[in-house]
Amino acid sequence: MALRPETSSELLIDGKLVPGSRGTFEVVNPATEEVIGNAADAGPDDLDAAIGAARRAFDTTDWSRDHAFRAKCLRQLRDALLTHSAEFRALATEEIGCPSFLTGGPQFEGPVNDLGYFADLAENYEWTRPLGEAKPMGIPNVREVRYEAAGVVGAITPWNFPHQINFAKIGPALAAGCTVVLKPAPDTPWAAALVGKVVAEETDFPPGVLNVITSSDHALGEQLVVDPRVDIVSFTGSTDTGRKVMASASQNLTKVFLELGGKSAFIVLDDADLAGACSMAAFNVVTHAGQGCAITTRLVVPREKLDDAIAATRDAMAGLPADDPSKPGTICGPLISAKQRERVESYIQLAKDEGGKIEIGGGRPAGKDKGFFVEPTLISGLDNSARVAQEEIFGPVLVVIPHDGDDDAIRIANDSPYGLSGMVYGTDEERIKHVVDGVRTGTMGVNGGIWYAADVPFGGYKQSGIGREMGVAGFEEYLESKAVARPA
């Protein structure tokens, strides 16, 4: 089966591939600004049908109780997707603007392989946990806790790492026994729609268990959130939109999982390899043009080494230019859209207006007349109260901030509405431990340590979200517990 849609992709509703009721909308290559095809454009009736199909599949089939069958389907999906790896990886570069080196990791093959982890969980999870005998009110009882699928999941996903985030939601939700309506971002519809095609044509998933709705209409997200047939809303995106999702879900007291923004700190201690740390900080922030919520975008360095840190970071960024994402060796590709490029450029201008200095970058790369490119940019001369140090930019922009010792570095890292990720570089283990213990964030790397994996829970403190995705904790987001007692 060839996956590349010649003209358009289709919706997956109740096990069938169907056109969108509103026709199609264009898919644009962000590196060239060329239209590369069309996606099915769903309307409210399409979404209503998808929610109804998911509700029926959950309420009237054995999907939620047949753990072995769910595991089989997830492994089928993993294996089928991997047979199309070359097609999906090429599309990830073309549709998302993702540098090709990332498609072998978090932009496709990594999250696809993670489906096997969740299949294993479905088979091996302790679905019933005995609590033993007790005598409440003097009456002997034997108790147990049963864990059951929560129901219908409305999954709303963004455009920056669509494969990783799509599978981080549908993998554990399906493994837990839920049924899913997946609504991807309009910027990257094929990443979801073509998974729906594989599900329909190459797996044994029952009709209605997974439904995929692509649409140019952002209002469908609201419709999905407020529908009383939906039991859980799992949303990844901006903190502002997350607030709206939470408010809308409150109408039905629908459970929400929210993975939101970040403004993570890369802390360099005074005993660290400064050049190595700054090079890693530069690499992190330009990867996929900085379009990642967990990317470290504040470089917090010893004040006495500030000038050397700026020089080392500037030199590293100079070797990581924004370029064609299909070109071998490219780390920084384009931004996803003209709108996103304008947002990033407005923050760079704001930094200048606030008195910041652009140490490198700050504009559009020479010779790139087409494509939504912004140069990797390093900003100095501002403290942590500046807007560019407090607000999520979502571009290849790094702000360097001096600290006056380990405790001050912790203070700066925590002086943020977010708490999603972070990094610390140093050599003294006690000092590193002190920093890791002190920074209030959901994930933390040490000296380049990589926390991302299927078994690692991901999520944040404060305005970075509610709940955890991936790992056993992420799987359990899609479960309800039921206590059962009977006389001994």
Short mmCIF file of C-alpha atoms in Angstrom, two decimals, residues 94-472:
data_model
loop_
_atom_site.label_atom_id
_atom_site.label_comp_id
_atom_site.label_asym_id
_atom_site.label_seq_id
_atom_site.Cartn_x
_atom_site.Cartn_y
_atom_site.Cartn_z
CA GLU A 94 7.94 17.41 3.98
CA GLU A 95 4.83 18.08 6.05
CA ILE A 96 6.34 19.10 9.40
CA GLY A 97 9.61 20.65 8.20
CA CYS A 98 11.43 18.28 10.52
CA PRO A 99 15.15 17.66 9.92
CA SER A 100 15.52 14.15 8.57
CA PHE A 101 17.80 13.01 11.42
CA LEU A 102 14.91 13.43 13.91
CA THR A 103 12.55 11.16 11.97
CA GLY A 104 14.50 8.11 13.11
CA GLY A 105 13.83 9.15 16.72
CA PRO A 106 11.06 11.27 18.26
CA GLN A 107 9.48 12.32 14.97
CA PHE A 108 8.47 8.80 13.91
CA GLU A 109 10.28 5.56 14.65
CA GLY A 110 10.77 6.17 18.37
CA PRO A 111 7.09 6.71 19.21
CA VAL A 112 5.97 3.94 16.84
CA ASN A 113 8.19 1.45 18.65
CA ASP A 114 6.77 2.73 21.94
CA LEU A 115 3.46 1.10 20.99
CA GLY A 116 5.09 -2.21 21.93
CA TYR A 117 5.67 -0.94 25.46
CA PHE A 118 1.99 -0.15 25.87
CA ALA A 119 1.00 -3.50 24.37
CA ASP A 120 3.11 -5.14 27.07
CA LEU A 121 1.40 -3.02 29.72
CA ALA A 122 -2.03 -4.11 28.50
CA GLU A 123 -1.01 -7.75 28.96
CA ASN A 124 0.95 -7.47 32.18
CA TYR A 125 -0.73 -4.73 34.20
CA GLU A 126 -2.21 -5.80 37.53
CA TRP A 127 -5.83 -5.12 36.60
CA THR A 128 -7.12 -6.46 39.93
CA ARG A 129 -5.21 -5.78 43.15
CA PRO A 130 -6.26 -7.62 46.30
CA LEU A 131 -6.35 -5.60 49.51
CA GLY A 132 -6.84 -8.60 51.75
CA GLU A 133 -9.27 -9.04 54.61
CA ALA A 134 -10.38 -6.33 57.00
CA LYS A 135 -13.17 -5.83 59.53
CA PRO A 136 -14.83 -2.48 58.90
CA MET A 137 -17.44 -1.96 61.64
CA GLY A 138 -16.43 -5.39 62.94
CA ILE A 139 -17.65 -7.22 59.83
CA PRO A 140 -15.05 -9.42 58.04
CA ASN A 141 -14.68 -8.43 54.36
CA VAL A 142 -12.38 -9.31 51.51
CA ARG A 143 -11.56 -6.29 49.34
CA GLU A 144 -9.98 -5.65 45.98
CA VAL A 145 -9.40 -2.74 43.64
CA ARG A 146 -10.18 -3.21 39.98
CA TYR A 147 -8.79 -0.94 37.28
CA GLU A 148 -10.97 -0.31 34.26
CA ALA A 149 -10.79 1.77 31.11
CA ALA A 150 -12.14 5.28 31.63
CA GLY A 151 -14.14 5.44 28.39
CA VAL A 152 -14.02 7.66 25.31
CA VAL A 153 -10.93 9.82 24.90
CA GLY A 154 -10.86 13.05 22.93
CA ALA A 155 -7.20 13.52 21.95
CA ILE A 156 -6.21 16.95 20.61
CA THR A 157 -2.63 17.19 19.38
CA PRO A 158 -0.28 19.92 18.09
CA TRP A 159 1.91 20.21 15.02
CA ASN A 160 5.45 20.29 16.39
CA PHE A 161 6.04 16.60 17.17
CA PRO A 162 2.81 15.11 15.83
CA HIS A 163 3.85 11.47 15.64
CA GLN A 164 5.36 11.46 19.10
CA ILE A 165 2.38 13.18 20.66
CA ASN A 166 -0.28 11.28 18.68
CA PHE A 167 1.18 7.94 19.77
CA ALA A 168 1.83 9.14 23.32
CA LYS A 169 -1.94 9.61 23.58
CA ILE A 170 -3.46 6.83 21.50
CA GLY A 171 -0.92 4.19 22.61
CA PRO A 172 -1.69 4.23 26.35
CA ALA A 173 -5.37 5.09 25.84
CA LEU A 174 -5.96 2.10 23.56
CA ALA A 175 -3.83 -0.17 25.73
CA ALA A 176 -5.94 0.83 28.73
CA GLY A 177 -9.10 -0.19 26.88
CA CYS A 178 -10.39 3.26 25.94
CA THR A 179 -11.67 4.25 22.53
CA VAL A 180 -10.30 7.40 20.91
CA VAL A 181 -11.23 10.32 18.70
CA LEU A 182 -7.97 11.88 17.52
CA LYS A 183 -8.06 15.46 16.26
CA PRO A 184 -4.64 16.59 15.02
CA ALA A 185 -3.56 20.15 14.32
CA PRO A 186 -4.57 21.55 10.90
CA ASP A 187 -0.90 22.25 10.11
CA THR A 188 0.05 18.54 10.12
CA PRO A 189 -3.04 16.48 9.24
CA TRP A 190 -1.30 13.72 7.29
CA ALA A 191 0.72 12.59 10.31
CA ALA A 192 -2.58 11.41 11.82
CA ALA A 193 -4.68 10.69 8.74
CA LEU A 194 -2.20 8.22 7.29
CA VAL A 195 -2.05 6.37 10.59
CA GLY A 196 -5.82 6.07 10.29
CA LYS A 197 -5.36 4.56 6.83
CA VAL A 198 -2.97 1.94 8.20
CA VAL A 199 -5.38 1.13 11.04
CA ALA A 200 -8.26 0.65 8.60
CA GLU A 201 -6.41 -1.40 6.02
CA GLU A 202 -3.69 -3.30 7.87
CA THR A 203 -4.90 -4.06 11.42
CA ASP A 204 -7.72 -5.80 13.26
CA PHE A 205 -8.84 -2.77 15.26
CA PRO A 206 -12.64 -2.99 15.58
CA PRO A 207 -14.72 -0.19 14.03
CA GLY A 208 -14.98 2.88 16.21
CA VAL A 209 -12.07 2.06 18.52
CA LEU A 210 -9.85 4.68 16.85
CA ASN A 211 -11.29 7.56 14.83
CA VAL A 212 -9.20 10.25 13.12
CA ILE A 213 -10.70 13.65 12.32
CA THR A 214 -8.65 16.16 10.33
CA SER A 215 -10.08 19.63 9.86
CA SER A 216 -9.14 23.21 9.12
CA ASP A 217 -11.74 24.30 11.67
CA HIS A 218 -10.28 24.91 15.13
CA ALA A 219 -13.82 25.07 16.53
CA LEU A 220 -14.06 21.29 16.29
CA GLY A 221 -11.71 21.11 19.24
CA GLU A 222 -14.27 22.91 21.37
CA GLN A 223 -17.00 20.59 20.12
CA LEU A 224 -14.94 17.55 21.12
CA VAL A 225 -14.18 18.95 24.58
CA VAL A 226 -17.79 19.78 25.52
CA ASP A 227 -19.45 16.63 24.16
CA PRO A 228 -20.92 14.68 27.13
CA ARG A 229 -20.10 11.36 25.44
CA VAL A 230 -16.38 12.07 25.93
CA ASP A 231 -14.97 10.87 29.26
CA ILE A 232 -11.41 12.24 29.05
CA VAL A 233 -9.86 15.09 27.08
CA SER A 234 -6.13 14.71 26.48
CA PHE A 235 -4.68 17.96 25.13
CA THR A 236 -1.17 19.05 24.23
CA GLY A 237 -0.59 22.65 23.19
CA SER A 238 -0.18 26.16 24.52
CA THR A 239 -0.98 27.10 28.08
CA ASP A 240 -3.52 29.71 26.92
CA THR A 241 -5.43 27.11 24.91
CA GLY A 242 -5.09 24.63 27.78
CA ARG A 243 -6.92 27.06 30.05
CA LYS A 244 -9.79 27.22 27.55
CA VAL A 245 -9.88 23.42 27.29
CA MET A 246 -10.05 23.10 31.06
CA ALA A 247 -12.80 25.68 31.33
CA SER A 248 -14.87 24.06 28.58
CA ALA A 249 -14.40 20.57 30.01
CA SER A 250 -15.69 21.79 33.35
CA GLN A 251 -19.21 21.99 31.88
CA ASN A 252 -19.48 18.21 32.15
CA LEU A 253 -16.74 17.78 34.77
CA THR A 254 -14.82 15.90 32.10
CA LYS A 255 -11.43 14.70 33.23
CA VAL A 256 -8.57 16.51 31.50
CA PHE A 257 -4.93 15.75 30.86
CA LEU A 258 -2.99 18.86 29.84
CA GLU A 259 0.59 18.99 28.57
CA LEU A 260 1.29 22.66 28.02
CA GLY A 261 4.07 25.19 27.66
CA GLY A 262 7.58 25.47 28.98
CA LYS A 263 10.41 27.94 29.46
CA SER A 264 13.01 25.51 30.71
CA ALA A 265 16.38 26.47 32.14
CA PHE A 266 19.77 25.06 31.12
CA ILE A 267 21.86 25.63 34.26
CA VAL A 268 25.65 25.67 33.99
CA LEU A 269 27.54 25.46 37.28
CA ASP A 270 30.93 27.10 37.72
CA ASP A 271 32.75 23.74 37.73
CA ALA A 272 31.27 22.59 34.41
CA ASP A 273 32.94 22.26 31.02
CA LEU A 274 31.64 25.63 29.87
CA ALA A 275 32.28 25.21 26.16
CA GLY A 276 30.73 21.73 26.10
CA ALA A 277 27.68 22.85 28.05
CA CYS A 278 27.09 25.92 25.89
CA SER A 279 27.47 23.87 22.72
CA MET A 280 24.81 21.46 24.00
CA ALA A 281 22.52 24.36 24.93
CA ALA A 282 22.88 25.78 21.42
CA PHE A 283 22.19 22.39 19.83
CA ASN A 284 19.10 21.88 22.00
CA VAL A 285 17.48 25.19 21.20
CA VAL A 286 17.97 25.03 17.43
CA THR A 287 16.84 21.42 17.05
CA HIS A 288 13.65 21.41 14.93
CA ALA A 289 13.87 25.22 15.02
CA GLY A 290 13.19 25.24 18.75
CA GLN A 291 9.64 23.99 18.27
CA GLY A 292 9.42 21.83 21.36
CA CYS A 293 7.76 22.57 24.68
CA ALA A 294 10.51 20.82 26.68
CA ILE A 295 13.44 22.47 24.89
CA THR A 296 15.69 24.49 27.21
CA THR A 297 15.40 28.12 26.12
CA ARG A 298 17.07 29.93 29.05
CA LEU A 299 20.83 29.47 29.41
CA VAL A 300 21.73 30.26 33.04
CA VAL A 301 25.50 30.65 33.44
CA PRO A 302 27.93 31.86 36.15
CA ARG A 303 28.15 35.65 36.04
CA GLU A 304 31.94 35.62 36.10
CA LYS A 305 31.93 33.42 32.97
CA LEU A 306 29.17 35.23 31.11
CA ASP A 307 31.34 36.63 28.33
CA ASP A 308 32.97 33.26 27.69
CA ALA A 309 29.57 31.56 27.72
CA ILE A 310 28.20 34.01 25.16
CA ALA A 311 31.22 33.49 22.91
CA ALA A 312 31.00 29.68 23.15
CA THR A 313 27.25 29.64 22.49
CA ARG A 314 27.55 32.10 19.62
CA ASP A 315 30.25 29.98 18.00
CA ALA A 316 28.16 26.84 18.37
CA MET A 317 25.10 28.50 16.86
CA ALA A 318 27.15 29.74 13.93
CA GLY A 319 27.72 26.11 12.96
CA LEU A 320 24.02 25.24 13.16
CA PRO A 321 22.33 27.40 10.53
CA ALA A 322 18.67 27.19 9.53
CA ASP A 323 18.57 25.10 6.37
CA ASP A 324 16.64 22.67 4.20
CA PRO A 325 15.34 19.93 6.54
CA SER A 326 15.86 17.24 3.89
CA LYS A 327 19.56 18.11 3.65
CA PRO A 328 21.84 15.72 5.59
CA GLY A 329 23.29 17.42 8.64
CA THR A 330 20.52 20.01 9.06
CA ILE A 331 19.55 20.49 12.71
CA CYS A 332 17.48 23.68 12.43
CA GLY A 333 14.73 23.50 9.81
CA PRO A 334 11.90 25.94 9.19
CA LEU A 335 9.14 27.05 11.50
CA ILE A 336 5.79 25.46 10.74
CA SER A 337 4.04 28.50 9.22
CA ALA A 338 4.24 32.16 8.35
CA LYS A 339 2.16 32.89 11.45
CA GLN A 340 4.64 31.13 13.70
CA ARG A 341 7.58 32.89 12.04
CA GLU A 342 5.89 36.24 12.67
CA ARG A 343 5.43 35.28 16.33
CA VAL A 344 9.11 34.42 16.74
CA GLU A 345 10.23 37.57 14.94
CA SER A 346 8.00 39.68 17.16
CA TYR A 347 9.76 38.29 20.25
CA ILE A 348 13.17 39.03 18.76
CA GLN A 349 12.06 42.62 18.16
CA LEU A 350 10.68 42.76 21.69
CA ALA A 351 14.07 41.71 23.06
CA LYS A 352 15.67 44.60 21.19
CA ASP A 353 13.01 46.99 22.47
CA GLU A 354 13.66 45.85 26.04
CA GLY A 355 17.38 46.57 25.69
CA GLY A 356 18.63 43.11 24.80
CA LYS A 357 21.55 42.45 22.50
CA ILE A 358 21.31 40.05 19.58
CA GLU A 359 24.60 38.19 19.77
CA ILE A 360 23.94 36.15 16.62
CA GLY A 361 20.99 35.65 14.28
CA GLY A 362 17.86 37.70 14.74
CA GLY A 363 16.67 37.63 11.15
CA ARG A 364 15.85 35.44 8.20
CA PRO A 365 18.75 33.51 6.68
CA ALA A 366 20.27 34.90 3.51
CA GLY A 367 19.28 33.11 0.34
CA LYS A 368 16.09 31.66 1.82
CA ASP A 369 13.43 33.47 -0.18
CA LYS A 370 10.98 30.65 0.38
CA GLY A 371 10.27 28.76 3.56
CA PHE A 372 9.45 29.91 7.08
CA PHE A 373 13.03 30.14 8.34
CA VAL A 374 14.45 32.18 11.22
CA GLU A 375 18.14 32.24 12.08
CA PRO A 376 19.26 30.63 15.35
CA THR A 377 19.31 33.59 17.72
CA LEU A 378 21.14 34.29 20.98
CA ILE A 379 19.96 37.16 23.20
CA SER A 380 22.00 38.68 26.02
CA GLY A 381 21.73 41.77 28.22
CA LEU A 382 18.36 40.98 29.80
CA ASP A 383 17.48 39.54 33.19
CA ASN A 384 14.95 36.85 33.98
CA SER A 385 12.09 39.35 34.28
CA ALA A 386 12.19 40.16 30.56
CA ARG A 387 9.28 38.83 28.55
CA VAL A 388 11.58 36.83 26.29
CA ALA A 389 12.84 35.08 29.43
CA GLN A 390 9.35 34.46 30.82
CA GLU A 391 7.19 33.63 27.78
CA GLU A 392 7.34 30.62 25.49
CA ILE A 393 8.62 31.70 22.06
CA PHE A 394 8.66 28.32 20.27
CA GLY A 395 11.52 29.15 17.96
CA PRO A 396 15.32 28.84 17.78
CA VAL A 397 15.83 31.62 20.32
CA LEU A 398 18.01 31.29 23.43
CA VAL A 399 18.26 33.88 26.21
CA VAL A 400 21.48 33.85 28.27
CA ILE A 401 21.10 34.95 31.90
CA PRO A 402 23.87 35.23 34.53
CA HIS A 403 23.57 33.62 37.96
CA ASP A 404 25.45 34.27 41.23
CA GLY A 405 25.87 30.74 42.51
CA ASP A 406 23.93 27.49 42.68
CA ASP A 407 21.05 28.77 44.81
CA ASP A 408 20.63 31.78 42.58
CA ALA A 409 20.55 29.50 39.52
CA ILE A 410 17.78 27.47 41.17
CA ARG A 411 15.91 30.67 41.96
CA ILE A 412 16.12 31.83 38.35
CA ALA A 413 15.02 28.46 37.01
CA ASN A 414 11.99 28.46 39.32
CA ASP A 415 11.15 32.11 38.60
CA SER A 416 8.82 31.06 35.78
CA PRO A 417 5.14 30.26 35.38
CA TYR A 418 6.26 26.96 33.85
CA GLY A 419 7.97 23.85 35.16
CA LEU A 420 8.29 21.33 32.35
CA SER A 421 11.94 20.47 31.82
CA GLY A 422 15.50 21.46 32.58
CA MET A 423 19.19 20.61 32.39
CA VAL A 424 22.15 21.04 34.72
CA TYR A 425 25.85 20.77 33.84
CA GLY A 426 28.52 20.36 36.48
CA THR A 427 31.02 17.92 38.00
CA ASP A 428 30.34 17.95 41.74
CA GLU A 429 27.63 15.34 42.40
CA GLU A 430 26.42 16.93 45.62
CA ARG A 431 25.95 20.28 43.93
CA ILE A 432 24.19 18.65 40.99
CA LYS A 433 21.86 16.84 43.39
CA HIS A 434 21.13 20.12 45.14
CA VAL A 435 20.10 21.69 41.83
CA VAL A 436 18.02 18.71 40.70
CA ASP A 437 16.26 18.66 44.08
CA GLY A 438 15.66 22.39 43.98
CA VAL A 439 14.32 22.96 40.48
CA ARG A 440 10.54 22.45 40.30
CA THR A 441 10.15 20.76 36.97
CA GLY A 442 8.72 17.51 35.63
CA THR A 443 11.87 16.30 33.90
CA MET A 444 15.55 17.10 34.42
CA GLY A 445 18.66 16.11 32.52
CA VAL A 446 22.15 15.97 34.03
CA ASN A 447 25.19 16.59 31.83
CA GLY A 448 23.27 15.79 28.66
CA GLY A 449 21.21 12.93 30.10
CA ILE A 450 18.17 12.04 27.98
CA TRP A 451 14.98 11.32 29.91
CA TYR A 452 12.70 10.71 26.93
CA ALA A 453 11.57 7.06 26.69
CA ALA A 454 8.35 5.06 26.63
CA ASP A 455 8.64 4.13 30.31
CA VAL A 456 9.36 7.66 31.58
CA PRO A 457 6.40 9.80 32.71
CA PHE A 458 6.40 13.22 31.04
CA GLY A 459 4.61 16.33 32.24
CA GLY A 460 5.14 19.47 34.23
CA TYR A 461 4.61 21.52 37.34
CA LYS A 462 2.66 24.79 37.57
CA GLN A 463 1.33 26.10 34.24
CA SER A 464 3.10 23.38 32.27
CA GLY A 465 0.11 21.12 32.73
CA ILE A 466 -1.85 18.54 34.67
CA GLY A 467 -1.03 14.83 34.79
CA ARG A 468 1.64 12.72 33.12
CA GLU A 469 2.03 11.20 29.67
CA MET A 470 3.98 8.02 28.88
CA GLY A 471 5.17 5.41 31.35
CA VAL A 472 2.88 3.62 33.79
#
